[in-house]
Every structure is written in C-alpha cells, then in structure tokens.
mmCIF file of C-alpha atoms in Angstrom:
data_model
loop_
_atom_site.group_PDB
_atom_site.id
_atom_site.type_symbol
_atom_site.label_atom_id
_atom_site.label_comp_id
_atom_site.label_asym_id
_atom_site.label_seq_id
_atom_site.Cartn_x
_atom_site.Cartn_y
_atom_site.Cartn_z
ATOM 1 C CA MET E 207 -0.145 -0.125 -0.451
ATOM 2 C CA LYS E 208 2.717 1.857 0.329
ATOM 3 C CA LYS E 209 4.222 2.197 -2.396
ATOM 4 C CA LEU E 210 1.327 2.726 -4.405
ATOM 5 C CA TRP E 211 0.587 6.220 -2.312
ATOM 6 C CA ILE E 212 3.706 7.270 -3.624
ATOM 7 C CA VAL E 213 3.498 7.038 -7.180
ATOM 8 C CA ALA E 214 -0.072 8.877 -6.086
ATOM 9 C CA LEU E 215 2.016 11.269 -3.896
ATOM 10 C CA LEU E 216 4.113 11.516 -7.733
ATOM 11 C CA VAL E 217 2.092 11.914 -9.809
ATOM 12 C CA ALA E 218 0.235 14.089 -8.206
ATOM 13 C CA ILE E 219 2.637 16.655 -7.620
ATOM 14 C CA PRO E 220 2.556 18.401 -11.326
ATOM 15 C CA GLY E 221 -0.247 19.055 -11.057
ATOM 16 C CA ALA E 222 -0.353 20.870 -7.658
ATOM 17 C CA TYR E 223 2.924 22.403 -9.783
ATOM 18 C CA ALA E 224 1.211 24.468 -12.186
ATOM 19 C CA GLN E 225 -1.627 25.285 -9.795
ATOM 20 C CA THR E 226 0.773 26.879 -7.846
ATOM 21 C CA ALA E 227 2.490 28.574 -10.737
ATOM 22 C CA LEU E 228 -0.060 30.092 -12.185
ATOM 23 C CA LYS E 229 -0.719 31.681 -9.019
ATOM 24 C CA ASN E 230 2.035 33.893 -9.217
ATOM 25 C CA PRO E 231 2.320 35.109 -12.857
ATOM 26 C CA SER E 232 6.019 37.030 -11.421
ATOM 27 C CA ALA E 233 7.522 33.415 -11.434
ATOM 28 C CA LEU E 234 5.658 32.517 -15.185
ATOM 29 C CA LYS E 235 8.824 34.652 -16.829
ATOM 30 C CA GLU E 236 10.723 31.525 -19.333
ATOM 31 C CA ARG E 237 11.640 33.115 -22.596
ATOM 32 C CA ALA E 238 9.860 31.345 -25.779
ATOM 33 C CA PRO E 239 12.259 29.932 -28.619
ATOM 34 C CA ALA E 240 11.895 31.902 -32.370
ATOM 35 C CA ALA E 241 9.502 29.465 -33.221
ATOM 36 C CA TYR E 242 7.157 27.079 -31.266
ATOM 37 C CA LYS E 243 3.996 25.119 -32.165
ATOM 38 C CA VAL E 244 0.332 24.637 -30.338
ATOM 39 C CA LYS E 245 -1.766 22.286 -30.365
ATOM 40 C CA PHE E 246 -5.293 22.356 -29.051
ATOM 41 C CA ASP E 247 -7.210 19.805 -28.460
ATOM 42 C CA THR E 248 -10.831 21.245 -28.406
ATOM 43 C CA SER E 249 -14.283 19.245 -27.882
ATOM 44 C CA ALA E 250 -14.500 20.747 -31.535
ATOM 45 C CA GLY E 251 -11.016 19.065 -32.439
ATOM 46 C CA VAL E 252 -7.602 19.746 -33.123
ATOM 47 C CA PHE E 253 -6.357 22.442 -34.177
ATOM 48 C CA GLU E 254 -2.928 24.204 -34.121
ATOM 49 C CA VAL E 255 -1.038 27.412 -34.144
ATOM 50 C CA GLU E 256 2.920 28.348 -34.748
ATOM 51 C CA VAL E 257 4.097 31.466 -32.822
ATOM 52 C CA HIS E 258 6.835 33.053 -34.099
ATOM 53 C CA THR E 259 8.712 35.686 -31.524
ATOM 54 C CA ASP E 260 9.691 38.242 -34.261
ATOM 55 C CA TRP E 261 5.346 39.270 -34.557
ATOM 56 C CA ALA E 262 5.304 40.377 -30.953
ATOM 57 C CA PRO E 263 7.939 38.614 -28.897
ATOM 58 C CA ILE E 264 6.235 39.518 -25.702
ATOM 59 C CA GLY E 265 2.599 38.166 -26.557
ATOM 60 C CA ALA E 266 5.125 35.574 -27.677
ATOM 61 C CA ASP E 267 6.592 35.392 -24.663
ATOM 62 C CA ARG E 268 2.751 35.077 -22.105
ATOM 63 C CA PHE E 269 1.858 32.206 -24.508
ATOM 64 C CA TYR E 270 4.666 30.516 -23.860
ATOM 65 C CA ASN E 271 4.822 30.395 -20.134
ATOM 66 C CA LEU E 272 0.885 29.879 -20.033
ATOM 67 C CA VAL E 273 0.706 27.139 -22.770
ATOM 68 C CA LYS E 274 3.026 25.731 -20.624
ATOM 69 C CA ASN E 275 1.535 25.526 -17.168
ATOM 70 C CA GLY E 276 -1.344 24.740 -18.262
ATOM 71 C CA TYR E 277 -3.316 27.711 -18.208
ATOM 72 C CA TYR E 278 -5.278 27.167 -21.062
ATOM 73 C CA ASP E 279 -6.634 23.712 -20.029
ATOM 74 C CA GLY E 280 -10.302 23.400 -19.377
ATOM 75 C CA CYS E 281 -10.664 27.010 -20.952
ATOM 76 C CA ARG E 282 -14.509 27.948 -22.724
ATOM 77 C CA PHE E 283 -14.410 29.507 -26.070
ATOM 78 C CA PHE E 284 -16.897 32.278 -24.221
ATOM 79 C CA ARG E 285 -17.269 34.911 -27.190
ATOM 80 C CA VAL E 286 -17.973 33.274 -30.490
ATOM 81 C CA VAL E 287 -18.963 35.866 -33.275
ATOM 82 C CA PRO E 288 -19.117 34.278 -36.202
ATOM 83 C CA GLY E 289 -17.412 36.169 -39.428
ATOM 84 C CA PHE E 290 -15.428 37.628 -36.917
ATOM 85 C CA MET E 291 -13.267 35.642 -34.611
ATOM 86 C CA VAL E 292 -13.334 33.469 -31.316
ATOM 87 C CA GLN E 293 -12.180 34.660 -28.633
ATOM 88 C CA PHE E 294 -10.851 32.088 -25.499
ATOM 89 C CA GLY E 295 -8.756 32.946 -21.619
ATOM 90 C CA ILE E 296 -10.053 33.177 -19.373
ATOM 91 C CA ASN E 297 -10.036 30.080 -16.321
ATOM 92 C CA GLY E 298 -12.027 28.242 -15.524
ATOM 93 C CA ASP E 299 -10.664 28.639 -11.711
ATOM 94 C CA PRO E 300 -11.816 32.262 -10.150
ATOM 95 C CA ALA E 301 -9.340 31.637 -8.565
ATOM 96 C CA ILE E 302 -6.564 31.413 -10.656
ATOM 97 C CA GLN E 303 -8.490 33.794 -12.918
ATOM 98 C CA ARG E 304 -8.271 36.963 -9.617
ATOM 99 C CA SER E 305 -4.216 36.600 -10.627
ATOM 100 C CA TRP E 306 -4.251 37.391 -13.633
ATOM 101 C CA VAL E 307 -6.876 40.294 -14.180
ATOM 102 C CA GLU E 308 -4.084 42.716 -12.887
ATOM 103 C CA ALA E 309 -0.551 41.178 -14.945
ATOM 104 C CA ASN E 310 -0.724 43.094 -17.948
ATOM 105 C CA ILE E 311 1.371 43.418 -20.855
ATOM 106 C CA GLN E 312 3.046 45.960 -22.702
ATOM 107 C CA ASP E 313 2.034 46.670 -26.459
ATOM 108 C CA GLU E 314 3.677 45.539 -29.426
ATOM 109 C CA SER E 315 3.465 47.394 -32.794
ATOM 110 C CA VAL E 316 2.056 45.128 -35.220
ATOM 111 C CA LYS E 317 4.488 44.378 -37.215
ATOM 112 C CA GLN E 318 1.708 40.830 -39.391
ATOM 113 C CA GLY E 319 -2.193 41.920 -40.134
ATOM 114 C CA ASN E 320 -5.443 40.756 -38.342
ATOM 115 C CA THR E 321 -6.091 38.283 -41.288
ATOM 116 C CA ARG E 322 -7.513 34.452 -41.027
ATOM 117 C CA GLY E 323 -6.575 32.490 -38.745
ATOM 118 C CA MET E 324 -3.988 34.907 -36.689
ATOM 119 C CA MET E 325 -3.931 34.439 -32.865
ATOM 120 C CA THR E 326 -3.579 37.831 -31.039
ATOM 121 C CA PHE E 327 -4.461 38.933 -27.697
ATOM 122 C CA ALA E 328 -7.621 40.824 -26.995
ATOM 123 C CA LYS E 329 -7.295 44.400 -24.654
ATOM 124 C CA SER E 330 -9.599 47.171 -23.627
ATOM 125 C CA GLY E 331 -8.809 50.455 -25.080
ATOM 126 C CA ALA E 332 -6.236 51.210 -22.469
ATOM 127 C CA PRO E 333 -2.837 51.274 -23.379
ATOM 128 C CA ASN E 334 -0.752 48.114 -21.672
ATOM 129 C CA SER E 335 -3.820 45.960 -21.391
ATOM 130 C CA ARG E 336 -3.147 42.350 -22.533
ATOM 131 C CA THR E 337 -3.362 39.738 -20.078
ATOM 132 C CA THR E 338 -4.620 35.905 -21.049
ATOM 133 C CA GLN E 339 -6.942 36.712 -23.368
ATOM 134 C CA VAL E 340 -6.695 35.395 -26.972
ATOM 135 C CA PHE E 341 -8.603 35.534 -30.352
ATOM 136 C CA ILE E 342 -8.646 33.687 -33.784
ATOM 137 C CA ASN E 343 -9.786 35.869 -36.634
ATOM 138 C CA PHE E 344 -12.113 33.901 -39.177
ATOM 139 C CA LYS E 345 -11.545 36.425 -41.912
ATOM 140 C CA ASP E 346 -9.390 39.035 -42.538
ATOM 141 C CA ASN E 347 -9.982 41.642 -39.877
ATOM 142 C CA SER E 348 -6.950 44.416 -40.839
ATOM 143 C CA PHE E 349 -9.275 47.038 -39.107
ATOM 144 C CA LEU E 350 -7.958 45.631 -36.199
ATOM 145 C CA ASN E 351 -4.302 46.807 -36.799
ATOM 146 C CA ARG E 352 -4.412 50.314 -36.905
ATOM 147 C CA GLN E 353 -6.492 49.566 -33.325
ATOM 148 C CA GLY E 354 -3.586 47.705 -32.121
ATOM 149 C CA PHE E 355 -4.754 44.385 -32.373
ATOM 150 C CA THR E 356 -0.755 42.794 -32.451
ATOM 151 C CA PRO E 357 -1.014 38.925 -34.240
ATOM 152 C CA PHE E 358 1.608 36.319 -32.461
ATOM 153 C CA GLY E 359 0.355 32.985 -34.116
ATOM 154 C CA LYS E 360 -1.247 31.672 -36.801
ATOM 155 C CA VAL E 361 -3.651 27.992 -37.157
ATOM 156 C CA THR E 362 -1.249 26.327 -39.620
ATOM 157 C CA MET E 363 -3.462 23.237 -39.205
ATOM 158 C CA GLY E 364 -7.092 22.222 -38.489
ATOM 159 C CA MET E 365 -8.643 26.014 -39.204
ATOM 160 C CA GLU E 366 -11.962 23.520 -40.244
ATOM 161 C CA VAL E 367 -12.185 22.672 -36.632
ATOM 162 C CA VAL E 368 -11.837 26.576 -35.541
ATOM 163 C CA ASP E 369 -14.203 27.614 -37.135
ATOM 164 C CA LYS E 370 -17.407 24.719 -36.535
ATOM 165 C CA VAL E 371 -16.728 26.020 -32.788
ATOM 166 C CA TYR E 372 -19.900 26.544 -30.872
ATOM 167 C CA SER E 373 -21.437 29.816 -32.416
ATOM 168 C CA ALA E 374 -25.018 30.336 -31.401
ATOM 169 C CA TYR E 375 -24.104 31.475 -27.585
ATOM 170 C CA GLY E 376 -22.210 34.929 -29.506
ATOM 171 C CA GLU E 377 -21.137 36.942 -27.245
ATOM 172 C CA ARG E 378 -24.495 36.399 -24.347
ATOM 173 C CA PRO E 379 -21.267 34.717 -21.874
ATOM 174 C CA ASP E 380 -20.977 38.089 -19.440
ATOM 175 C CA GLN E 381 -17.436 38.296 -18.875
ATOM 176 C CA GLY E 382 -17.280 39.741 -15.296
ATOM 177 C CA ARG E 383 -19.744 36.527 -14.641
ATOM 178 C CA ILE E 384 -17.108 34.145 -15.793
ATOM 179 C CA GLN E 385 -13.948 35.875 -14.416
ATOM 180 C CA GLY E 386 -15.765 35.993 -10.456
ATOM 181 C CA GLU E 387 -17.795 32.379 -10.819
ATOM 182 C CA GLY E 388 -14.977 30.531 -13.893
ATOM 183 C CA ASN E 389 -16.646 27.856 -16.360
ATOM 184 C CA ALA E 390 -19.623 26.639 -12.870
ATOM 185 C CA TYR E 391 -21.349 29.776 -14.537
ATOM 186 C CA LEU E 392 -21.024 28.464 -17.687
ATOM 187 C CA THR E 393 -20.966 24.784 -17.487
ATOM 188 C CA LYS E 394 -25.135 25.963 -16.205
ATOM 189 C CA THR E 395 -25.568 28.628 -18.584
ATOM 190 C CA PHE E 396 -24.458 28.067 -21.459
ATOM 191 C CA PRO E 397 -24.137 24.099 -21.549
ATOM 192 C CA LYS E 398 -23.315 23.739 -25.828
ATOM 193 C CA LEU E 399 -20.174 25.683 -25.328
ATOM 194 C CA ASP E 400 -16.388 24.610 -27.196
ATOM 195 C CA TYR E 401 -13.309 23.974 -24.580
ATOM 196 C CA ILE E 402 -10.001 23.366 -24.747
ATOM 197 C CA LYS E 403 -8.691 19.782 -23.187
ATOM 198 C CA LYS E 404 -5.628 20.340 -23.344
ATOM 199 C CA ALA E 405 -2.848 22.495 -24.952
ATOM 200 C CA THR E 406 0.837 21.459 -25.111
ATOM 201 C CA ILE E 407 3.626 22.891 -26.818
ATOM 202 C CA GLU E 408 4.447 20.688 -29.260
ATOM 203 C CA LYS E 409 8.393 18.969 -29.544
#
C-alpha cells in the first residue's frame, strides 16, 4: 500500500505545481523559442498554432508560459462571432483567474496583419491592457491593425475545426461572471460551449 501511495503522490505533484505557478504570474517569465507550435485538443477537434517570437516577442513569451503551465486547459471559447473571430482565455478557476486580471503586458507594434487564422491578444481601449485572453480571426480583420491588435501566431493546421466552434451563444456569456464564477457559470448557463481539453507545446 505504501508503494501505491508514493506513486499517487508523485503523479499529483506536477498538477499541484502548475496550480501554484499559475497563481504567481510574476514567476512565469521563461523566454520562448524563436518559433514554436501549440497543439489545441478541443471538444470540436484538434488545431495547431505556430507562434513567431519576432512578430510580437512580449506576446509570444506570455503565451508560451501560459500554455506550458496549463492555463488554457479547460478554458471555454466564450465569445464566438461568426464572420469575425473566436475568443478564449478566461481561466475556469476563479482563484487562478484573479491572479491574472492585473498581470498586463506592454503593447507591441503590429508586424503581421489580422488576417484569417491569425491569433492575437485581446485588449481593452486602455494602453498595455493585454493579459491572457486571445482570439483567432475568422476572416481578414485588417481594420484591427490600426487599433493596435498585434498578431503573434497563426493557425497552421485545423482551421476547419476553429470554424466549427459552437457559435450560437454569440457574445451572450458575461465576462464579469466568467471571471467571478468560472466554468461553473458557463457549464450551467451555456452548456454547449466548446472548450480546450489540453493545450501543449509541441516538441
């Protein structure tokens, strides 16, 4: 029995570590490779994003640390606007989400356009307001370029999966309630939302 208990404990440690790390944004400062791929295993299927650090180094580093530490696992695609974009990145655990609300990163100049398949950090109208939320463009949304929305990656495989993410709820999910109540609110009120099962850095 002792051996079984030890094995169980060792298995539990990585998950516990990730939970602790995600509550301390200032500690997640690892530099990303010049280019890397992220595989998204979702309820709608699998798609892959290729990130280029030279497009937006600050954004690429932030995304790398979030993915590597499991931040996006379980996140819902809570804002899906057909003909525009699909947005995600509010953590399903309010305790973790609270740690990231003010963990802003600086703005960066737009080097790549917001064309179909490009992934970009969401932000408010305030300067330097990017945190964890990102979106994928369904079409050419180049008007976002002059508003300072800076793409850092592109869907290179499975864009047809992104296209079929459940969209009937549109913009109805309330971001304030998602941040305060997490996936419990979304599961109860918007049960058909697609979600990320696991996001991983591909070797």
